[in-house]
Amino acid sequence: MRIGIVCYPTYGGSGVLATELGLGLAKRGHHIHFITYRQPARLTAFQENIYYHEVSANDYPLFEYPPYDTALASKLVDVVRYENLDLLHVHYAIPHATVAYIAKKILLTQGRYLPVITTLHGTDITLVGINNAFAPVVEFSINKSDGVTAVSESLRKQTLEHFDIKREIEVIYNFIDFDRFKWSNKEHFKKAIAPNGERILVHVSNFRKVKRVDDAVRIFKKVNERIPSKLLLIGDGPERHNIEELCRKMCIGEEVRFLGKQDAIEELLAVGDLFLMPSMSESFGLAALEAMACEVPVISTNTGGLPEVNIHGVTGFLSEVGDVESMAANAIRLLENETMLQEFRKNALAQAKVFDIANILPKYEAYYQLVLDRALAYRVEG
Ligand code: GMT
C-alpha cells in the first residue's frame, strides 16, 4: 500500500508511535510518506520505502500565527496526487483529522476519494479535545474519518463518553520493537550511576504537569529514606525547572540525575530496577511498555489505559493518582524482596510481548484493508 502518515514529529508518544509504525510498515514493503513540519525524531537513518515531505507555513508578516493547518492541507493534496497514495493515516485528532477532512474534500472535487484513518492517542481527547475551544471540531472530524482507532480500551470508552461519536472505534494498542527494546548488560553504566550498588529508579516523560513528575520525586524520597538508591529523570519539558527546585528543597540533589532528552533510552532502562509512572492521565503509557520490554517492573497510577498495560501484583503495582504513600510502599516492598523483584521482571517482559510489533502491525494492515474495501464499496454504490 502507499500510505501517508501525518503526526507530530516531536518526542511525544504519538509521534514516536506513528514513526515506528511507518518504519515497521516500510520493512513489510509498504511505501510510507511522512508529511509533517519537521523530520520525525526517530526518523534518523535512510530506510527503503520511506519518504519525508516537509510542510512549511510561510512566514508572511501579516500572520501572527503561521497558518500551519492550511499549509498542511495543501501539502496533503499535493502528496496524495503526485505520490498516488491509497490512504492517509493521521495521528492525534487536533488538527490532523480536521486538516485531512479538508484535503479529502478538495481531492473529491478532483474526482479522487481519499480514505482517512484517525488514531486517537490520549490528550487529543482527554485534555485538549474536551476543551470547548476544540470539542465541536474534534467530534466532527472523528465522525468524518473513514476509520478511527484508539490506543486502549479506556481511551475508546472515554471518547464515546465525551463526544457524540457515530462510528465504531477500533482499539489497536501501542506496540514495542524488541529488536531495540530489550535488556542488555550495561554494567559500566550501572557502576557510573550507582557506584555502591544502589537501586536505580527511572522516570521518562516530557515533564508536562499531567505526568506528575513531582510525585515521582516524592516517591523516590521515601524509597531513598529506606533503601540506598538513585533516581534517573529522563526527558525534558515545562516542569523541569520546578522539579530541579523540588529536588534541591528535599535535599536529594545528589541522588537524582537529570539526563534530559536521550535517544538510546533502552540502554538506560537496562540498568533500572523500577520504573515510575505517577501520571494524572495516561491513555496507554508507551514509556511504561518500553521499560517492561527491558524487564523493568512499573510502579504507576491506575489511570486511563495503564491497567491494560501494567498488571497489578504481576508486572508492578497500581495506585490512585496522587497516592504517593501507596506508590512508595509498593516500590519499597518490591525492592526489599529480591525474589519478588526477579519474578516481576520476568512477568513484565512476558506482558510486554503481548504488545510486540509483530503482533500489532498486522492489525493495522488488516484495518487499512477493511477501510479501503469499505471506501471501494462506497464508490461502487455511489
Ligand atoms: O504522554 C504524552 O505527553 C505524549 C502523548 C502524545 O500525545 O504524544 O502520549 C499519548 O500517546 C501515547 C502513544 O499513543 C500514549 O502511550 C500516552 O499514554 C499518551 N499520553 C497521555 O495520554 C497523557
XYZ file of C-alpha atoms and ligand atoms in Angstrom:
405
model
C 0.000 0.000 0.000
C 1.014 3.621 -0.438
C 0.305 5.300 2.879
C 0.602 8.902 4.047
C 1.341 9.389 7.762
C 0.716 12.712 9.485
C 1.989 13.156 13.035
C 3.703 15.499 15.452
C 7.402 14.943 14.792
C 8.446 15.546 18.402
C 9.444 13.162 21.194
C 5.805 12.768 22.385
C 4.326 9.266 22.417
C 2.022 9.819 19.436
C 4.873 10.955 17.184
C 7.094 8.098 18.361
C 4.387 5.544 17.719
C 3.496 6.972 14.296
C 7.159 6.945 13.238
C 7.771 3.399 14.476
C 4.577 2.302 12.720
C 5.755 3.817 9.433
C 9.206 2.258 9.775
C 7.680 -1.140 10.544
C 5.241 -0.942 7.614
C 8.050 0.109 5.253
C 10.012 -3.011 6.247
C 6.982 -5.036 5.223
C 7.084 -3.486 1.734
C 4.585 -0.631 2.066
C 5.523 2.807 0.749
C 5.336 5.268 3.626
C 5.167 9.031 3.180
C 5.616 11.105 6.342
C 4.065 14.551 5.963
C 4.874 16.967 8.762
C 6.711 20.192 9.615
C 9.949 18.569 10.784
C 11.725 15.274 10.291
C 10.245 12.964 12.988
C 12.634 12.451 15.929
C 13.003 8.713 15.361
C 13.374 9.001 11.563
C 17.110 9.374 11.578
C 18.634 6.878 9.132
C 17.931 6.113 5.475
C 15.434 3.321 5.019
C 13.946 1.858 1.886
C 10.293 2.740 1.174
C 10.362 5.764 3.480
C 9.720 9.272 2.151
C 9.532 12.552 4.003
C 7.625 15.654 2.847
C 8.195 18.824 4.808
C 5.342 21.253 5.377
C 6.350 24.848 5.621
C 3.909 27.530 6.676
C 5.408 30.642 5.111
C 6.347 33.405 7.448
C 4.294 36.217 5.888
C 4.381 39.392 8.007
C 0.576 39.559 8.194
C 0.395 36.238 10.027
C 0.811 36.483 13.767
C 0.294 32.683 13.841
C 1.702 30.760 10.845
C -1.286 29.054 9.137
C 0.111 25.534 9.515
C -3.261 23.829 9.031
C -3.745 25.449 5.624
C -0.193 24.632 4.549
C -0.599 21.021 5.709
C -3.906 20.624 3.818
C -2.297 21.921 0.601
C 0.688 19.619 1.074
C -1.586 16.637 1.643
C -3.471 17.306 -1.584
C -0.162 17.589 -3.430
C 1.432 14.439 -1.969
C -1.706 12.306 -2.335
C -2.000 13.235 -6.007
C 1.627 13.021 -7.055
C 2.614 10.034 -4.933
C -0.668 8.314 -5.691
C -1.430 7.453 -2.066
C -4.059 4.846 -1.198
C -4.872 6.233 2.219
C -3.940 8.738 4.856
C -3.290 7.778 8.483
C -3.327 10.781 10.796
C -2.135 10.623 14.389
C -3.639 12.944 17.016
C -7.038 14.403 16.229
C -6.050 18.064 16.563
C -5.599 19.451 13.942
C -4.668 16.436 11.823
C -8.097 14.796 11.485
C -9.638 18.150 10.588
C -6.967 19.029 8.051
C -7.273 15.565 6.497
C -11.003 16.162 6.066
C -10.319 19.422 4.202
C -7.755 17.686 1.951
C -10.233 14.894 1.324
C -12.928 17.374 0.247
C -10.527 19.153 -2.110
C -9.457 15.837 -3.646
C -13.108 14.890 -4.096
C -13.600 17.948 -6.325
C -10.784 16.479 -8.426
C -12.569 13.129 -8.695
C -10.494 11.297 -6.107
C -11.726 9.622 -2.895
C -9.089 9.576 -0.163
C -9.825 7.296 2.806
C -8.646 8.820 6.101
C -7.880 6.918 9.296
C -7.510 8.845 12.549
C -5.676 7.399 15.539
C -6.571 8.926 18.895
C -3.643 8.987 21.300
C -4.923 10.442 24.527
C -4.528 14.099 25.288
C -6.205 14.904 21.955
C -9.330 13.586 23.726
C -8.771 13.651 27.484
C -7.155 17.070 27.967
C -7.262 19.245 24.880
C -10.082 17.645 22.923
C -12.786 18.122 25.535
C -11.892 21.796 25.909
C -14.700 23.928 24.421
C -12.159 25.656 22.199
C -11.781 22.425 20.205
C -14.578 19.985 21.104
C -17.080 20.561 18.256
C -14.336 20.364 15.630
C -12.791 17.250 17.195
C -16.174 15.498 17.301
C -16.956 16.449 13.696
C -13.543 15.353 12.413
C -13.687 11.980 14.177
C -17.139 11.348 12.710
C -15.918 12.278 9.227
C -12.912 9.931 9.323
C -13.276 6.693 7.339
C -11.724 4.753 10.194
C -10.895 5.596 13.812
C -8.561 3.755 16.157
C -7.744 4.327 19.834
C -4.624 3.096 21.606
C -6.507 1.496 24.518
C -9.944 0.315 25.507
C -10.005 3.052 28.144
C -9.421 5.758 25.531
C -12.134 4.276 23.309
C -14.609 4.456 26.223
C -13.584 7.991 27.189
C -14.008 9.173 23.597
C -17.512 7.703 23.452
C -18.364 9.276 26.824
C -17.127 12.766 25.916
C -18.340 13.017 22.325
C -21.314 12.016 20.222
C -19.466 9.538 18.024
C -21.388 7.930 15.184
C -18.830 5.369 14.132
C -17.012 2.362 15.522
C -13.694 2.930 17.221
C -11.221 0.093 16.793
C -8.753 -0.478 19.645
C -5.226 -1.102 18.357
C -2.731 -0.990 21.193
C 0.650 0.734 21.213
C 3.464 -1.662 20.375
C 7.126 -2.298 21.062
C 10.029 -3.300 18.842
C 12.051 -5.967 20.667
C 14.962 -5.567 18.244
C 15.559 -2.324 20.063
C 13.907 -2.523 23.474
C 15.404 -5.449 25.346
C 17.542 -5.933 28.413
C 21.278 -5.773 27.745
C 24.243 -5.833 30.073
C 25.236 -2.241 30.781
C 27.289 -2.887 33.895
C 29.588 0.075 33.149
C 26.585 2.447 33.111
C 25.313 0.934 36.329
C 28.675 1.431 38.018
C 28.791 5.060 36.884
C 25.276 5.833 38.117
C 25.220 3.693 41.264
C 28.844 3.065 42.285
C 27.878 1.424 45.582
C 25.280 -0.917 44.147
C 22.361 1.406 44.915
C 18.946 0.568 43.420
C 18.077 2.597 40.309
C 14.614 4.069 39.779
C 13.778 5.560 36.385
C 11.204 8.047 35.148
C 10.850 9.054 31.475
C 8.449 11.744 30.296
C 8.029 15.097 28.620
C 7.792 16.786 32.025
C 4.290 18.120 31.485
C 2.031 18.652 34.528
C -0.051 15.629 33.512
C 2.986 13.393 34.234
C 3.152 14.465 37.917
C 6.957 14.247 37.940
C 6.858 15.833 41.406
C 5.123 12.668 42.635
C 7.947 10.596 41.119
C 10.412 12.667 43.156
C 8.308 12.332 46.339
C 8.038 8.553 45.861
C 11.791 8.386 45.382
C 12.448 10.431 48.520
C 10.503 7.909 50.605
C 12.254 4.961 48.953
C 15.622 6.619 49.436
C 14.982 7.036 53.172
C 14.804 3.221 53.456
C 16.930 1.895 50.592
C 20.172 3.263 49.104
C 19.006 4.364 45.666
C 19.349 6.744 42.729
C 16.694 8.354 40.530
C 17.197 8.891 36.791
C 14.931 11.548 35.313
C 14.920 11.293 31.528
C 13.256 13.787 29.192
C 12.589 17.479 29.290
C 9.653 19.846 29.329
C 7.848 22.690 31.064
C 8.085 21.304 34.633
C 11.803 20.559 34.573
C 12.836 23.716 36.402
C 10.251 23.210 39.185
C 11.368 19.613 39.613
C 15.002 20.656 39.968
C 13.933 23.144 42.649
C 11.940 20.459 44.437
C 14.923 18.087 44.496
C 17.100 20.808 45.990
C 14.463 21.630 48.613
C 14.191 17.963 49.531
C 17.982 17.698 49.764
C 18.144 14.779 47.360
C 20.016 16.627 44.612
C 22.955 14.223 44.921
C 20.772 11.169 44.366
C 18.817 12.465 41.368
C 20.286 12.711 37.870
C 18.584 14.826 35.196
C 19.610 13.297 31.872
C 17.490 15.416 29.517
C 16.304 14.025 26.184
C 18.044 10.764 25.378
C 17.967 8.768 22.158
C 19.172 5.415 23.484
C 16.578 5.142 26.266
C 16.770 1.334 26.144
C 20.375 1.447 27.398
C 19.328 3.448 30.442
C 16.267 1.320 31.074
C 18.578 -1.704 31.074
C 20.135 -0.515 34.348
C 16.792 0.233 36.010
C 15.273 -1.699 38.922
C 11.912 0.090 38.852
C 10.069 2.461 36.527
C 7.878 5.221 37.985
C 4.797 6.487 36.116
C 2.647 8.515 38.534
C 0.647 10.200 35.708
C -2.621 12.005 36.258
C -3.884 10.742 32.912
C -2.362 8.214 30.515
C -4.225 6.670 27.592
C -1.734 3.812 27.315
C 1.719 4.602 28.745
C 4.174 3.764 25.968
C 7.115 4.695 28.207
C 5.992 2.069 30.753
C 5.797 -0.537 27.999
C 9.337 0.345 26.891
C 10.510 -0.199 30.478
C 8.700 -3.537 30.742
C 10.299 -4.721 27.494
C 13.646 -4.054 29.193
C 12.479 -6.160 32.174
C 11.799 -3.252 34.495
C 8.646 -3.528 36.689
C 6.379 -0.480 36.848
C 5.021 1.491 39.803
C 2.188 3.536 38.344
C -1.192 5.076 38.897
C -4.325 3.250 37.798
C -5.495 5.984 35.452
C -6.727 5.553 31.855
C -5.202 2.657 29.942
C -2.439 1.890 32.474
C -4.278 -1.136 33.974
C -4.368 -2.626 30.442
C -0.564 -2.480 30.319
C 0.745 -2.766 33.890
C -0.879 -5.691 35.702
C -1.302 -5.057 39.433
C 0.693 -7.505 41.537
C 2.207 -9.145 38.452
C 4.255 -6.671 36.400
C 4.230 -3.910 39.006
C 1.700 -2.140 41.196
C -1.076 0.388 40.570
C -2.295 3.098 42.963
C -4.727 6.014 42.907
C -3.476 9.220 41.283
C -1.565 11.270 43.875
C -1.238 8.427 46.395
C 2.494 8.847 46.899
C 2.390 6.808 50.154
C 0.996 3.765 48.388
C 3.329 4.013 45.379
C 6.363 4.418 47.670
C 5.245 1.473 49.855
C 4.844 -0.711 46.747
C 8.262 0.317 45.448
C 9.904 -0.486 48.806
C 8.062 -3.816 49.019
C 9.459 -4.867 45.642
C 12.964 -3.540 46.119
C 13.296 -5.241 49.515
C 12.314 -8.624 48.151
C 14.811 -9.801 45.533
C 12.850 -12.980 44.672
C 9.693 -10.979 44.074
C 11.590 -8.375 42.051
C 13.080 -11.034 39.777
C 9.636 -12.595 39.335
C 8.120 -9.214 38.417
C 10.965 -8.577 35.958
C 10.109 -11.808 34.112
C 6.401 -11.021 34.215
C 6.996 -7.521 32.847
C 8.815 -8.959 29.850
C 6.106 -11.576 29.252
C 3.363 -8.918 29.366
C 5.352 -6.616 27.044
C 5.466 -9.464 24.493
C 1.676 -9.143 24.115
C 2.392 -5.758 22.513
C 5.195 -6.996 20.246
C 5.253 -5.017 16.997
C 4.979 -8.348 15.177
C 1.508 -8.827 16.713
C 0.246 -5.272 16.310
C 1.420 -4.298 12.793
C -0.792 -6.919 11.101
C -3.758 -5.424 12.972
C -3.074 -2.030 11.368
C -2.652 -3.667 7.950
C -5.936 -5.546 8.321
C -7.677 -2.348 9.428
C -6.267 -0.398 6.454
C -7.596 -3.106 4.128
C -11.014 -3.008 5.779
C -11.229 0.769 5.379
C -10.032 0.580 1.756
C -12.608 -2.123 0.944
C -15.331 -0.059 2.584
C -14.284 3.017 0.585
C -14.328 0.977 -2.626
C -17.807 -0.344 -1.877
C -18.934 3.219 -1.157
C -17.554 4.377 -4.514
C -19.157 1.477 -6.419
C -22.527 2.022 -4.742
C -22.125 5.720 -5.452
O 2.181 11.451 27.029
C 2.475 12.450 26.387
O 2.645 13.530 26.900
C 2.614 12.370 24.900
C 1.340 11.903 24.306
C 1.208 12.286 22.870
O 0.086 12.527 22.519
O 2.152 12.335 22.098
O 1.240 10.495 24.529
C -0.020 9.910 24.388
O 0.105 8.966 23.322
C 0.965 7.854 23.598
C 1.046 6.996 22.336
O -0.198 6.516 21.956
C 0.403 7.075 24.812
O 1.205 5.943 25.075
C 0.391 8.016 26.022
O -0.184 7.327 27.111
C -0.450 9.243 25.701
N -0.317 10.228 26.800
C -1.345 10.571 27.580
O -2.462 10.086 27.487
C -1.043 11.575 28.642
